[in-house]
PDB file of C-alpha atoms in Angstrom:
ATOM      1  CA  MET A   1      -0.897 -82.267 -75.231  1.00 67.00           C
ATOM      2  CA  ALA A   2      -0.114 -79.976 -79.005  1.00 78.00           C
ATOM      3  CA  LYS A   3      -3.099 -79.399 -80.404  1.00 87.00           C
ATOM      4  CA  HIS A   4      -4.831 -81.502 -83.255  1.00 92.00           C
ATOM      5  CA  ILE A   5      -7.285 -83.340 -84.409  1.00 95.00           C
ATOM      6  CA  ALA A   6      -9.252 -86.254 -82.848  1.00 95.00           C
ATOM      7  CA  ILE A   7     -11.075 -89.049 -84.869  1.00 96.00           C
ATOM      8  CA  TYR A   8     -12.914 -91.328 -83.006  1.00 94.00           C
ATOM      9  CA  THR A   9     -14.124 -95.003 -84.496  1.00 92.00           C
ATOM     10  CA  ARG A  10     -15.498 -97.385 -82.515  1.00 89.00           C
ATOM     11  CA  VAL A  11     -17.366-100.940 -83.495  1.00 84.00           C
ATOM     12  CA  SER A  12     -19.621-102.612 -81.390  1.00 85.00           C
ATOM     13  CA  THR A  13     -18.560-106.204 -81.284  1.00 76.00           C
ATOM     14  CA  ARG A  14     -14.415-107.755 -81.464  1.00 75.00           C
ATOM     15  CA  ALA A  15     -15.839-109.751 -84.987  1.00 73.00           C
ATOM     16  CA  GLN A  16     -16.518-106.344 -86.767  1.00 82.00           C
ATOM     17  CA  ASP A  17     -13.683-103.919 -87.635  1.00 76.00           C
ATOM     18  CA  GLN A  18     -13.294-100.405 -88.667  1.00 81.00           C
ATOM     19  CA  ARG A  19     -12.143-101.104 -92.233  1.00 83.00           C
ATOM     20  CA  SER A  20     -15.931 -99.384 -93.609  1.00 85.00           C
ATOM     21  CA  GLN A  21     -15.420 -95.779 -91.459  1.00 88.00           C
ATOM     22  CA  LEU A  22     -11.707 -95.354 -92.361  1.00 92.00           C
ATOM     23  CA  PRO A  23     -12.440 -94.509 -96.216  1.00 93.00           C
ATOM     24  CA  ASP A  24     -14.445 -91.585 -95.309  1.00 93.00           C
ATOM     25  CA  LEU A  25     -12.523 -90.747 -92.269  1.00 95.00           C
ATOM     26  CA  ASP A  26      -9.548 -90.462 -94.170  1.00 95.00           C
ATOM     27  CA  ARG A  27     -10.991 -88.521 -96.745  1.00 96.00           C
ATOM     28  CA  TRP A  28     -12.057 -85.835 -94.597  1.00 96.00           C
ATOM     29  CA  LYS A  29      -9.046 -85.973 -92.803  1.00 96.00           C
ATOM     30  CA  GLN A  30      -6.845 -85.302 -96.054  1.00 95.00           C
ATOM     31  CA  ALA A  31      -9.572 -82.021 -97.113  1.00 96.00           C
ATOM     32  CA  TYR A  32      -9.852 -80.696 -93.607  1.00 95.00           C
ATOM     33  CA  ALA A  33      -6.436 -81.578 -91.489  1.00 95.00           C
ATOM     34  CA  ASP A  34      -4.647 -79.191 -93.164  1.00 94.00           C
ATOM     35  CA  GLY A  35      -1.206 -79.887 -91.364  1.00 92.00           C
ATOM     36  CA  THR A  36      -2.111 -80.029 -88.049  1.00 95.00           C
ATOM     37  CA  PRO A  37      -1.605 -83.505 -86.539  1.00 95.00           C
ATOM     38  CA  VAL A  38      -4.544 -85.875 -86.134  1.00 96.00           C
ATOM     39  CA  ILE A  39      -5.054 -88.634 -83.564  1.00 95.00           C
ATOM     40  CA  TRP A  40      -6.958 -91.867 -83.872  1.00 95.00           C
ATOM     41  CA  TYR A  41      -9.119 -92.441 -80.871  1.00 95.00           C
ATOM     42  CA  ARG A  42     -10.323 -96.256 -81.688  1.00 91.00           C
ATOM     43  CA  ASP A  43     -12.240 -98.776 -79.869  1.00 90.00           C
ATOM     44  CA  LYS A  44     -13.953-101.866 -79.933  1.00 84.00           C
ATOM     45  CA  ALA A  45     -16.720-102.296 -77.498  1.00 76.00           C
ATOM     46  CA  SER A  46     -20.629-102.208 -76.761  1.00 74.00           C
ATOM     47  CA  GLY A  47     -23.034-100.374 -77.244  1.00 75.00           C
ATOM     48  CA  LYS A  48     -24.004-101.093 -73.332  1.00 80.00           C
ATOM     49  CA  THR A  49     -20.863 -99.829 -71.806  1.00 75.00           C
ATOM     50  CA  MET A  50     -19.236 -96.580 -71.331  1.00 80.00           C
ATOM     51  CA  ASP A  51     -16.150 -98.774 -70.491  1.00 81.00           C
ATOM     52  CA  ARG A  52     -13.911 -97.468 -73.603  1.00 90.00           C
ATOM     53  CA  PRO A  53     -10.573 -96.956 -73.471  1.00 91.00           C
ATOM     54  CA  GLY A  54      -9.907 -94.616 -76.967  1.00 93.00           C
ATOM     55  CA  TRP A  55     -13.097 -92.442 -75.638  1.00 92.00           C
ATOM     56  CA  ARG A  56     -11.339 -91.827 -72.105  1.00 93.00           C
ATOM     57  CA  LYS A  57      -7.763 -90.988 -73.984  1.00 94.00           C
ATOM     58  CA  LEU A  58      -9.688 -89.014 -76.412  1.00 94.00           C
ATOM     59  CA  GLU A  59     -11.453 -86.936 -73.120  1.00 94.00           C
ATOM     60  CA  ALA A  60      -8.025 -86.336 -71.301  1.00 94.00           C
ATOM     61  CA  ALA A  61      -6.684 -84.953 -74.412  1.00 92.00           C
ATOM     62  CA  MET A  62      -9.527 -82.315 -74.344  1.00 91.00           C
ATOM     63  CA  ARG A  63      -8.650 -81.850 -70.996  1.00 91.00           C
ATOM     64  CA  ALA A  64      -4.996 -81.562 -71.060  1.00 87.00           C
TER      65      ALA A  64
END
């Protein structure tokens, strides 16, 4: 996988959404990505479990 910036978001329950996180992260991306591709990794998972598909994808990308 080519070099990219990873942005990870998570909420704890299916009733929650990530809308409150996205504006700040998007502003950060606009200010600092400087043309580097950005891939968003997202999860809806309780803090009780580490079964987080988005996080596993992020880890795999880091290893690659």
